[in-house]
Short mmCIF file of C-alpha atoms and ligand atoms in Angstrom, two decimals:
data_model
loop_
_atom_site.label_atom_id
_atom_site.label_comp_id
_atom_site.label_asym_id
_atom_site.label_seq_id
_atom_site.Cartn_x
_atom_site.Cartn_y
_atom_site.Cartn_z
CA MET I 7 94.41 73.55 119.35
CA SER I 8 97.23 72.99 121.31
CA ASP I 9 98.81 76.62 121.17
CA LEU I 10 97.55 79.26 119.43
CA THR I 11 100.35 82.11 120.30
CA GLN I 12 102.32 79.59 118.10
CA LEU I 13 100.43 80.50 115.13
CA SER I 14 100.85 83.14 112.11
CA VAL I 15 98.51 86.12 111.34
CA ALA I 16 97.18 83.10 108.27
CA GLN I 17 96.83 80.54 110.26
CA CYS I 18 94.79 82.78 112.84
CA ALA I 19 92.25 83.68 110.14
CA GLU I 20 92.45 80.12 109.15
CA LEU I 21 90.31 78.83 112.39
CA LEU I 22 89.00 81.29 112.95
CA ASN I 23 86.83 81.46 109.42
CA GLY I 24 87.00 77.30 110.15
CA LYS I 25 84.78 78.72 113.70
CA GLN I 26 87.28 76.29 115.26
CA ILE I 27 88.46 79.45 117.59
CA SER I 28 86.68 82.70 118.40
CA SER I 29 88.66 86.10 118.65
CA VAL I 30 87.88 85.74 122.35
CA GLU I 31 89.81 82.66 122.40
CA LEU I 32 92.08 83.65 120.55
CA CYS I 33 93.36 86.87 121.94
CA LYS I 34 93.12 85.56 125.58
CA ALA I 35 95.65 83.28 124.71
CA PHE I 36 98.13 85.90 123.97
CA ILE I 37 97.14 87.75 127.11
CA ASP I 38 98.28 84.46 128.50
CA GLN I 39 101.65 84.41 126.53
CA VAL I 40 102.24 88.05 127.92
CA LYS I 41 101.50 87.46 131.48
CA ARG I 42 103.59 84.52 131.00
CA VAL I 43 106.91 85.72 129.82
CA ASP I 44 106.65 89.83 129.19
CA PRO I 45 108.22 90.40 132.51
CA THR I 46 111.12 89.16 131.48
CA ILE I 47 110.80 90.30 128.25
CA GLN I 48 109.34 93.52 129.08
CA ALA I 49 108.12 93.99 125.63
CA PHE I 50 105.01 95.65 126.62
CA LEU I 51 104.37 99.49 127.78
CA ALA I 52 100.81 98.83 128.26
CA LEU I 53 98.04 96.44 127.59
CA GLU I 54 94.59 97.05 128.01
CA GLU I 55 93.17 93.69 128.32
CA ASP I 56 89.81 95.02 128.81
CA ARG I 57 89.78 97.18 125.61
CA VAL I 58 91.00 93.85 123.95
CA LEU I 59 88.32 91.19 125.03
CA ALA I 60 85.48 93.48 124.24
CA ALA I 61 86.62 94.74 120.46
CA ALA I 62 86.92 89.82 120.49
CA GLY I 63 83.92 90.31 121.48
CA GLU I 64 82.58 92.51 118.94
CA SER I 65 84.42 90.62 116.26
CA ASP I 66 82.80 87.10 117.65
CA LYS I 67 79.64 88.68 116.43
CA ARG I 68 79.96 89.22 113.58
CA ARG I 69 81.50 86.49 112.55
CA ALA I 70 78.33 85.05 113.82
CA ALA I 71 75.70 86.85 111.93
CA GLY I 72 77.83 86.07 108.91
CA SER I 73 79.21 88.93 108.33
CA PRO I 74 83.11 89.50 109.38
CA LEU I 75 84.53 93.01 107.68
CA SER I 76 87.31 90.17 106.18
CA ALA I 77 89.38 87.12 106.58
CA TRP I 78 91.64 88.84 108.92
CA ASP I 79 88.61 89.69 111.94
CA GLY I 80 89.51 89.26 115.45
CA ILE I 81 93.15 88.78 114.46
CA PRO I 82 95.29 91.17 117.68
CA ILE I 83 98.09 93.22 116.33
CA GLY I 84 100.68 95.02 118.62
CA ILE I 85 101.05 98.76 118.00
CA LYS I 86 105.00 100.52 118.18
CA ASP I 87 104.00 103.39 121.09
CA CYS I 88 104.70 105.78 118.74
CA ILE I 89 101.51 105.11 116.29
CA SER I 90 98.55 106.64 117.98
CA VAL I 91 95.45 104.57 118.48
CA LYS I 92 92.44 106.86 120.02
CA ASP I 93 92.71 107.15 123.96
CA GLU I 94 95.20 104.86 124.09
CA ARG I 95 98.59 106.10 126.02
CA CYS I 96 101.02 107.00 122.91
CA SER I 97 104.34 107.83 124.78
CA CYS I 98 107.13 107.10 121.97
CA ALA I 99 109.01 105.61 125.81
CA SER I 100 109.35 108.88 126.50
CA LYS I 101 108.77 110.63 129.61
CA ILE I 102 107.72 113.70 127.69
CA LEU I 103 104.68 112.32 126.32
CA GLU I 104 104.50 109.46 129.66
CA ASN I 105 100.80 110.36 130.22
CA PHE I 106 99.95 111.54 126.75
CA LYS I 107 96.72 109.88 125.66
CA ALA I 108 95.79 109.58 121.09
CA VAL I 109 92.98 112.20 120.46
CA TYR I 110 92.80 110.41 116.61
CA ASP I 111 93.63 107.01 115.36
CA ALA I 112 96.53 106.61 113.22
CA GLY I 113 95.87 106.33 109.05
CA VAL I 114 97.33 102.62 109.75
CA ILE I 115 94.73 101.79 112.87
CA ARG I 116 91.44 103.28 110.98
CA LYS I 117 92.40 100.82 107.99
CA LEU I 118 93.91 97.71 110.57
CA LYS I 119 90.29 98.43 112.41
CA SER I 120 87.83 98.33 109.09
CA SER I 121 89.60 95.13 108.40
CA GLY I 122 88.55 94.29 111.92
CA PHE I 123 92.20 93.73 112.75
CA ILE I 124 92.34 94.35 116.83
CA PRO I 125 95.46 96.69 117.94
CA PHE I 126 96.93 95.25 120.89
CA GLY I 127 98.88 97.00 123.19
CA ARG I 128 101.90 99.65 122.94
CA THR I 129 105.65 97.75 122.63
CA ASN I 130 108.76 99.14 123.96
CA MET I 131 110.89 101.30 121.14
CA ASP I 132 114.17 103.41 121.53
CA GLU I 133 112.33 106.92 122.92
CA PHE I 134 110.82 108.59 119.87
CA ALA I 135 112.52 106.32 117.97
CA MET I 136 115.80 106.73 118.30
CA GLY I 137 118.48 103.99 118.81
CA SER I 138 118.97 100.45 117.72
CA SER I 139 118.89 98.71 121.02
CA CYS I 140 115.79 99.57 122.94
CA GLU I 141 118.27 101.24 125.89
CA ASN I 142 117.05 104.31 125.02
CA SER I 143 113.54 104.33 126.29
CA ALA I 144 112.54 105.85 129.17
CA PHE I 145 110.63 103.25 130.89
CA GLN I 146 111.98 99.66 131.19
CA LYS I 147 114.81 97.52 128.41
CA THR I 148 113.08 94.92 126.19
CA ARG I 149 115.12 91.99 126.20
CA ASN I 150 115.90 89.38 123.47
CA PRO I 151 114.00 86.63 123.43
CA ARG I 152 116.33 84.75 121.80
CA ASN I 153 118.47 85.32 124.63
CA PRO I 154 117.64 87.41 127.67
CA GLU I 155 120.87 89.17 128.03
CA CYS I 156 121.28 89.98 124.46
CA VAL I 157 119.04 93.62 123.60
CA PRO I 158 116.17 93.33 120.60
CA GLY I 159 117.65 95.54 118.72
CA GLY I 160 115.90 99.05 117.51
CA SER I 161 114.08 101.66 117.83
CA SER I 162 111.42 99.05 117.51
CA GLY I 163 112.74 95.85 119.81
CA GLY I 164 109.23 95.97 121.69
CA SER I 165 107.78 95.03 118.26
CA ALA I 166 110.24 92.99 116.96
CA ALA I 167 110.88 90.67 120.71
CA ALA I 168 106.84 90.23 120.82
CA VAL I 169 106.23 88.44 117.83
CA ALA I 170 109.26 85.93 118.03
CA ALA I 171 108.17 85.61 122.34
CA ASN I 172 104.39 85.03 120.49
CA GLU I 173 103.25 87.49 122.23
CA VAL I 174 101.45 88.37 119.13
CA PRO I 175 101.19 86.77 116.30
CA ALA I 176 102.91 90.36 114.25
CA ALA I 177 103.36 94.01 115.17
CA LEU I 178 103.40 97.24 113.63
CA ALA I 179 106.36 99.28 113.55
CA SER I 180 108.38 102.51 112.31
CA ASP I 181 111.28 102.18 110.57
CA THR I 182 113.09 105.33 109.60
CA GLY I 183 116.64 104.11 109.53
CA GLY I 184 116.41 100.48 109.77
CA SER I 185 114.66 100.34 113.43
CA ILE I 186 111.90 97.50 111.36
CA ARG I 187 114.34 95.53 110.08
CA GLN I 188 117.81 95.58 112.39
CA PRO I 189 115.28 94.24 115.42
CA ALA I 190 113.56 92.32 112.84
CA ALA I 191 117.04 90.47 112.22
CA PHE I 192 118.32 90.65 115.99
CA CYS I 193 114.64 88.57 116.88
CA GLY I 194 114.15 86.37 114.06
CA VAL I 195 111.13 87.54 112.20
CA VAL I 196 110.09 89.80 109.28
CA GLY I 197 110.55 93.26 109.33
CA LEU I 198 108.65 95.24 106.15
CA LYS I 199 110.26 98.99 105.27
CA PRO I 200 107.80 100.19 102.49
CA THR I 201 108.64 102.29 99.71
CA TYR I 202 108.09 105.83 100.98
CA GLY I 203 104.47 107.00 101.21
CA ARG I 204 103.21 103.48 100.39
CA VAL I 205 101.57 103.88 103.99
CA SER I 206 100.16 106.96 105.59
CA ARG I 207 102.53 107.90 108.42
CA PHE I 208 99.32 109.93 109.55
CA GLY I 209 99.40 109.51 113.19
CA LEU I 210 103.17 108.20 113.67
CA VAL I 211 104.90 110.78 116.16
CA ALA I 212 107.08 112.23 113.67
CA PHE I 213 110.93 111.71 114.33
CA ALA I 214 112.65 112.28 111.01
CA SER I 215 109.42 112.63 108.05
CA SER I 216 111.33 112.63 105.07
CA LEU I 217 112.38 109.25 106.24
CA ASP I 218 110.21 107.61 108.50
CA GLN I 219 107.76 104.29 107.15
CA ILE I 220 104.95 102.56 108.84
CA GLY I 221 105.65 99.12 108.53
CA PRO I 222 105.13 95.03 109.76
CA ILE I 223 106.64 92.66 111.80
CA THR I 224 106.01 89.07 111.22
CA LYS I 225 107.09 86.13 111.93
CA THR I 226 106.12 84.70 107.59
CA VAL I 227 107.12 86.85 104.68
CA GLU I 228 103.35 86.08 103.74
CA ASP I 229 102.01 87.67 107.09
CA SER I 230 103.76 90.49 105.96
CA ALA I 231 102.37 90.43 102.44
CA ILE I 232 99.19 90.67 103.98
CA LEU I 233 99.48 93.36 106.47
CA LEU I 234 100.43 95.36 104.02
CA ASP I 235 98.09 94.70 101.83
CA THR I 236 95.66 96.25 104.89
CA ILE I 237 97.37 98.91 105.57
CA GLY I 238 99.24 100.40 102.35
CA GLY I 239 97.34 102.72 99.69
CA HIS I 240 96.47 106.09 99.90
CA ASP I 241 95.76 108.31 102.81
CA PRO I 242 94.30 112.54 102.38
CA ASN I 243 95.56 112.79 105.29
CA ASP I 244 98.87 112.79 104.41
CA CYS I 245 100.30 114.81 101.92
CA THR I 246 102.91 112.26 100.96
CA SER I 247 101.07 109.31 100.21
CA LEU I 248 101.15 107.83 97.07
CA GLU I 249 97.87 107.89 95.32
CA THR I 250 99.45 104.41 93.60
CA GLU I 251 97.05 100.83 93.58
CA CYS I 252 98.33 99.19 96.68
CA GLY I 253 97.41 94.92 98.08
CA GLY I 254 96.94 91.82 96.15
CA PHE I 255 100.39 91.33 97.77
CA ALA I 256 99.20 87.44 99.31
CA GLU I 257 96.78 86.76 96.67
CA GLY I 258 100.03 87.07 94.20
CA LEU I 259 102.75 85.11 96.55
CA LYS I 260 101.11 82.19 94.40
CA ASN I 261 102.76 82.92 91.55
CA ALA I 262 106.17 83.39 93.42
CA SER I 263 109.36 82.30 91.56
CA VAL I 264 113.21 83.46 91.44
CA LYS I 265 113.65 82.18 88.15
CA GLY I 266 115.86 84.38 85.88
CA LEU I 267 115.82 87.23 88.99
CA ARG I 268 118.67 89.19 89.07
CA ILE I 269 120.35 89.58 92.36
CA GLY I 270 122.48 93.01 92.95
CA LEU I 271 125.50 92.08 95.23
CA PRO I 272 126.55 95.94 96.81
CA LYS I 273 130.26 94.61 96.87
CA GLU I 274 130.82 98.51 98.87
CA TYR I 275 128.43 95.87 101.76
CA TYR I 276 130.48 93.34 101.61
CA GLU I 277 133.72 94.84 101.67
CA LEU I 278 133.39 96.84 105.19
CA GLU I 279 135.35 95.83 107.88
CA GLY I 280 134.24 94.37 111.13
CA MET I 281 131.20 92.24 109.33
CA SER I 282 131.76 89.23 111.69
CA ASP I 283 132.00 85.74 110.07
CA SER I 284 128.78 84.09 110.65
CA VAL I 285 127.04 87.09 109.17
CA ARG I 286 129.55 86.96 105.35
CA ARG I 287 129.15 83.30 106.18
CA CYS I 288 124.74 83.48 106.07
CA ALA I 289 124.97 86.00 103.22
CA GLU I 290 126.65 83.87 101.18
CA GLU I 291 124.78 80.95 101.57
CA ALA I 292 121.77 82.99 101.19
CA ILE I 293 122.86 83.91 97.66
CA GLU I 294 123.97 80.03 97.20
CA THR I 295 120.45 79.08 97.65
CA PHE I 296 119.27 82.21 95.76
CA ARG I 297 121.37 80.39 92.81
CA LYS I 298 120.22 76.93 93.00
CA LEU I 299 117.30 78.15 92.88
CA GLY I 300 116.94 79.36 89.49
CA ALA I 301 118.07 83.44 90.04
CA GLU I 302 121.56 84.59 88.74
CA THR I 303 123.64 87.05 90.71
CA VAL I 304 125.67 90.02 89.50
CA GLU I 305 128.11 92.32 91.70
CA VAL I 306 126.55 95.60 91.73
CA SER I 307 128.35 99.47 93.37
CA LEU I 308 126.46 101.79 95.54
CA PRO I 309 129.77 104.32 95.15
CA HIS I 310 128.36 106.78 97.27
CA THR I 311 127.75 103.56 100.87
CA LYS I 312 130.55 104.91 102.84
CA TYR I 313 128.24 108.31 103.33
CA SER I 314 125.54 106.83 103.44
CA MET I 315 125.85 107.20 108.03
CA ALA I 316 126.86 110.73 107.79
CA CYS I 317 124.23 111.33 105.59
CA TYR I 318 121.70 110.47 107.58
CA TYR I 319 122.73 111.09 110.82
CA ILE I 320 122.87 115.38 109.71
CA VAL I 321 119.60 114.82 107.72
CA ALA I 322 117.52 112.65 110.62
CA THR I 323 118.93 115.28 113.39
CA ALA I 324 117.77 117.98 111.29
CA GLU I 325 114.57 116.76 110.40
CA ALA I 326 113.95 115.96 114.51
CA SER I 327 114.54 118.57 116.27
CA ALA I 328 112.12 120.41 113.68
CA ASN I 329 109.77 117.66 114.30
CA LEU I 330 110.73 117.69 118.32
CA ALA I 331 110.16 121.57 118.78
CA ARG I 332 106.61 121.13 119.07
CA PHE I 333 107.07 119.34 122.36
CA ASP I 334 107.23 122.46 124.89
CA GLY I 335 105.66 121.99 128.30
CA VAL I 336 102.98 124.31 126.35
CA ARG I 337 100.34 122.51 124.76
CA TYR I 338 101.05 118.79 125.53
CA GLY I 339 103.06 116.46 127.33
CA TYR I 340 105.45 116.69 130.21
CA ARG I 341 105.48 120.09 132.62
CA SER I 342 108.22 120.90 134.76
CA PRO I 343 106.98 121.83 137.84
CA HIS I 344 109.87 123.78 138.67
CA ALA I 345 109.11 126.85 136.15
CA ARG I 346 109.05 130.12 137.34
CA ASP I 347 108.51 131.90 133.84
CA VAL I 348 107.59 130.71 130.22
CA LEU I 349 111.60 130.54 129.26
CA GLU I 350 111.72 128.58 132.58
CA ASN I 351 108.73 126.28 131.17
CA TYR I 352 109.97 125.67 128.03
CA MET I 353 113.72 124.70 129.12
CA LYS I 354 112.83 122.71 132.24
CA SER I 355 110.10 121.28 130.90
CA ARG I 356 112.05 119.84 127.40
CA GLY I 357 115.07 119.55 130.12
CA GLU I 358 113.64 117.18 132.12
CA GLY I 359 111.06 115.81 129.69
CA PHE I 360 113.66 114.25 127.38
CA GLY I 361 116.15 111.67 127.71
CA THR I 362 120.10 112.07 126.70
CA GLU I 363 120.18 110.59 123.13
CA VAL I 364 116.93 112.18 121.56
CA LYS I 365 119.01 116.01 123.21
CA ARG I 366 121.85 115.01 121.42
CA ARG I 367 119.78 114.74 118.33
CA ILE I 368 117.74 117.56 118.75
CA MET I 369 121.68 119.40 119.40
CA LEU I 370 123.65 117.90 116.58
CA GLY I 371 120.41 119.11 114.28
CA THR I 372 119.90 122.15 115.53
CA TYR I 373 123.25 122.91 114.48
CA VAL I 374 123.28 121.70 110.87
CA LEU I 375 119.82 123.57 110.02
CA SER I 376 121.55 127.01 112.10
CA SER I 377 122.61 129.70 109.58
CA GLY I 378 127.14 129.09 110.10
CA TYR I 379 126.21 125.46 108.97
CA TYR I 380 123.21 124.99 107.17
CA ASP I 381 125.56 124.80 103.69
CA ALA I 382 128.63 123.39 105.33
CA TYR I 383 126.39 120.44 106.14
CA TYR I 384 122.60 120.42 105.52
CA LEU I 385 122.28 121.38 101.69
CA LYS I 386 125.74 118.94 101.62
CA ALA I 387 124.23 116.08 102.55
CA GLN I 388 120.69 116.69 101.18
CA LYS I 389 123.42 116.99 97.69
CA VAL I 390 124.75 113.22 98.79
CA ARG I 391 121.10 112.18 99.45
CA THR I 392 120.95 112.63 95.64
CA LEU I 393 124.17 110.78 94.11
CA ILE I 394 122.87 107.82 97.48
CA ARG I 395 119.05 107.64 95.09
CA ARG I 396 120.75 108.23 92.07
CA ASP I 397 123.44 105.05 93.40
CA PHE I 398 120.21 102.75 94.04
CA GLU I 399 118.88 103.54 89.88
CA ASN I 400 122.27 102.72 88.50
CA ALA I 401 122.35 99.61 90.18
CA TYR I 402 119.18 98.69 89.71
CA LYS I 403 120.24 98.66 85.40
CA GLN I 404 121.92 95.85 85.92
CA CYS I 405 119.80 94.09 88.24
CA ASP I 406 116.56 93.53 90.18
CA ILE I 407 116.54 93.31 93.31
CA LEU I 408 119.50 93.38 96.19
CA LEU I 409 120.71 91.62 98.94
CA THR I 410 123.10 92.23 101.63
CA PRO I 411 123.36 91.34 105.17
CA VAL I 412 121.30 93.51 107.33
CA THR I 413 123.52 94.36 109.88
CA PRO I 414 127.19 93.83 110.32
CA ALA I 415 126.71 91.16 113.72
CA THR I 416 124.28 89.46 115.27
CA ALA I 417 122.46 90.87 118.63
CA PHE I 418 124.71 92.13 121.16
CA ARG I 419 124.37 92.78 124.65
CA PHE I 420 123.17 95.36 127.01
CA GLY I 421 125.47 98.19 127.46
CA GLU I 422 128.18 96.87 124.85
CA LYS I 423 127.62 100.13 122.86
CA SER I 424 127.46 102.28 124.65
CA ASP I 425 129.77 104.85 122.52
CA PRO I 426 126.94 106.46 120.53
CA LEU I 427 128.84 105.88 117.70
CA GLN I 428 128.86 102.35 118.30
CA MET I 429 125.73 102.29 118.02
CA TYR I 430 125.70 103.94 114.78
CA LEU I 431 127.63 101.87 112.72
CA SER I 432 124.77 99.36 113.92
CA ASP I 433 122.60 101.05 110.49
CA VAL I 434 125.04 100.77 108.12
CA PHE I 435 123.20 98.05 105.85
CA THR I 436 119.93 99.94 106.01
CA THR I 437 119.76 103.76 106.14
CA SER I 438 120.40 103.59 102.97
CA LEU I 439 117.12 102.47 101.90
CA ASN I 440 115.25 105.27 103.83
CA LEU I 441 117.53 107.73 101.63
CA SER I 442 116.48 105.86 98.66
CA GLY I 443 112.97 106.13 99.72
CA ASN I 444 112.70 102.82 98.48
CA CYS I 445 111.09 99.56 99.57
CA GLY I 446 113.25 96.53 101.83
CA ILE I 447 112.70 93.68 103.60
CA SER I 448 114.40 91.91 106.49
CA ILE I 449 114.19 88.17 106.61
CA PRO I 450 115.40 85.35 108.84
CA ALA I 451 118.45 83.93 107.24
CA GLY I 452 120.20 81.40 110.33
CA LYS I 453 121.70 81.47 113.31
CA ASP I 454 125.08 82.45 114.78
CA PRO I 455 127.40 79.85 117.12
CA ASN I 456 125.14 80.76 119.83
CA GLY I 457 122.56 80.53 118.30
CA MET I 458 121.55 84.21 117.31
CA PRO I 459 119.41 84.85 114.27
CA ILE I 460 121.15 86.53 111.41
CA GLY I 461 119.10 88.15 108.61
CA ILE I 462 119.37 89.46 104.95
CA GLN I 463 118.41 92.50 103.71
CA LEU I 464 117.04 92.00 99.73
CA MET I 465 116.26 95.11 98.71
CA ALA I 466 114.34 96.78 95.17
CA PRO I 467 113.49 99.89 93.45
CA ALA I 468 110.06 102.09 94.28
CA LEU I 469 106.49 100.19 94.67
CA ALA I 470 108.19 96.83 93.48
CA GLU I 471 107.30 95.71 97.28
CA GLN I 472 105.61 92.90 94.98
CA LEU I 473 109.04 91.47 94.15
CA LEU I 474 110.68 91.55 97.47
CA PHE I 475 107.58 89.35 98.89
CA HIS I 476 108.04 87.19 95.49
CA THR I 477 112.01 86.55 96.15
CA ALA I 478 111.46 86.81 100.41
CA TYR I 479 108.58 83.82 99.86
CA ALA I 480 110.98 81.79 97.93
CA PHE I 481 113.82 81.89 100.63
CA GLU I 482 111.61 81.39 103.28
CA ARG I 483 109.88 78.07 101.42
CA ARG I 484 113.43 76.87 100.46
N1 LIG P 501 118.76 103.12 115.00
C1 LIG P 501 118.20 104.97 114.25
C2 LIG P 501 118.39 106.19 114.71
O1 LIG P 501 119.01 105.76 116.05
C3 LIG P 501 117.05 104.07 113.01
C4 LIG P 501 116.27 104.89 113.70
C5 LIG P 501 114.99 103.92 113.17
O2 LIG P 501 115.18 103.69 112.18
N2 LIG P 501 113.61 105.27 113.88
O3 LIG P 501 118.51 106.63 113.92
#
């Protein structure tokens, strides 16, 4: 094999199972690629080579003995720095957790490891997953492999860039308001936000617990299905984990067809002012492609879309303010050396440990939850959230799946969105999905005149991932 780093997960498995390569060879190829490109791309915060190669050696022994843990045994997977892998650093790209090592494996890591997948390094992110460009990382700026002068998107920019730069065949990430789909679109790869409760959040450092969901970033739709097959399913350690069966998605792709599929086009998304021409054109071409493949399209309405950003930034910050209260300089994480008493210890540890965006969100969240403003903001946002969810239920009476752009424009340049509101607007098309709890996927669909990738987003009802994969797969193969 000439260049192993270009392989998808499925292709890696073929070569491993055919004994054409070993896991050690495969992992070495990716480690070399990280050494080659990561000084520029900066997708990884950490990569423990010895640990990866030791796991690869174990995997090779199992395969040689004829007892691999699964067809995927020995394949490396990049891990976003907010997902716990026992004994590896888990910093959430924050100074406050800079030297923290996870004390147990997250639910998804247990599942990955029991299929033989190898956790491969810690990918960069916006601090505590708050951001849309990776510029909020306390440690480094990840660059977009398609143009290093542009951001990779966020908050899972490290995972998306690592996959796009062939530093790893696939990666895990988390999506609270678009953090898997938006960086996947910016880097030209596939990003899945599973249905809320499909994938365990146990061991994922919480940002906004009612919105957070772990999902894969991959090169292909098939790989996305393979990874959901692996990480999905019930976990007794997560009380919001669904007990529904989860699996067979990759197998199910064989029958993928979109004949007769009703694709809904939410008019509020397409009416957005400020959408770039190339993104609009790309979505229109995708719609045309689906029509040629035998799908029908219908215009639908999601009337409360205009409130989704406001609603998201109230719910998410409220939950973040509560979740981040645990970083107090006492139990774990950074402790300020400048404090003289307990109160100063809280204030200085948090003041010095958290970055600007995280502080902004904690203040906003504390404000909307305060007794004087709870009814006016938090409670109202919860009601709006219900209306947004109902919008989707109503839309799915007229169609099976929704098709929209992922972002209003392609990857921007570093520093271009220094106004936080401008930054927040890059999530206009993605936050509603988390508020609804449904599933969605972002897949590459074209390029803008500067060669930067454009994605389209498919959204489906709760637990309709199979439909999502079929539709995305048919499009990918066209
Ligand atoms: N960019 C959004 C935010 O800053 C979404 C983040 C996410 O999905 N983790 O909150």
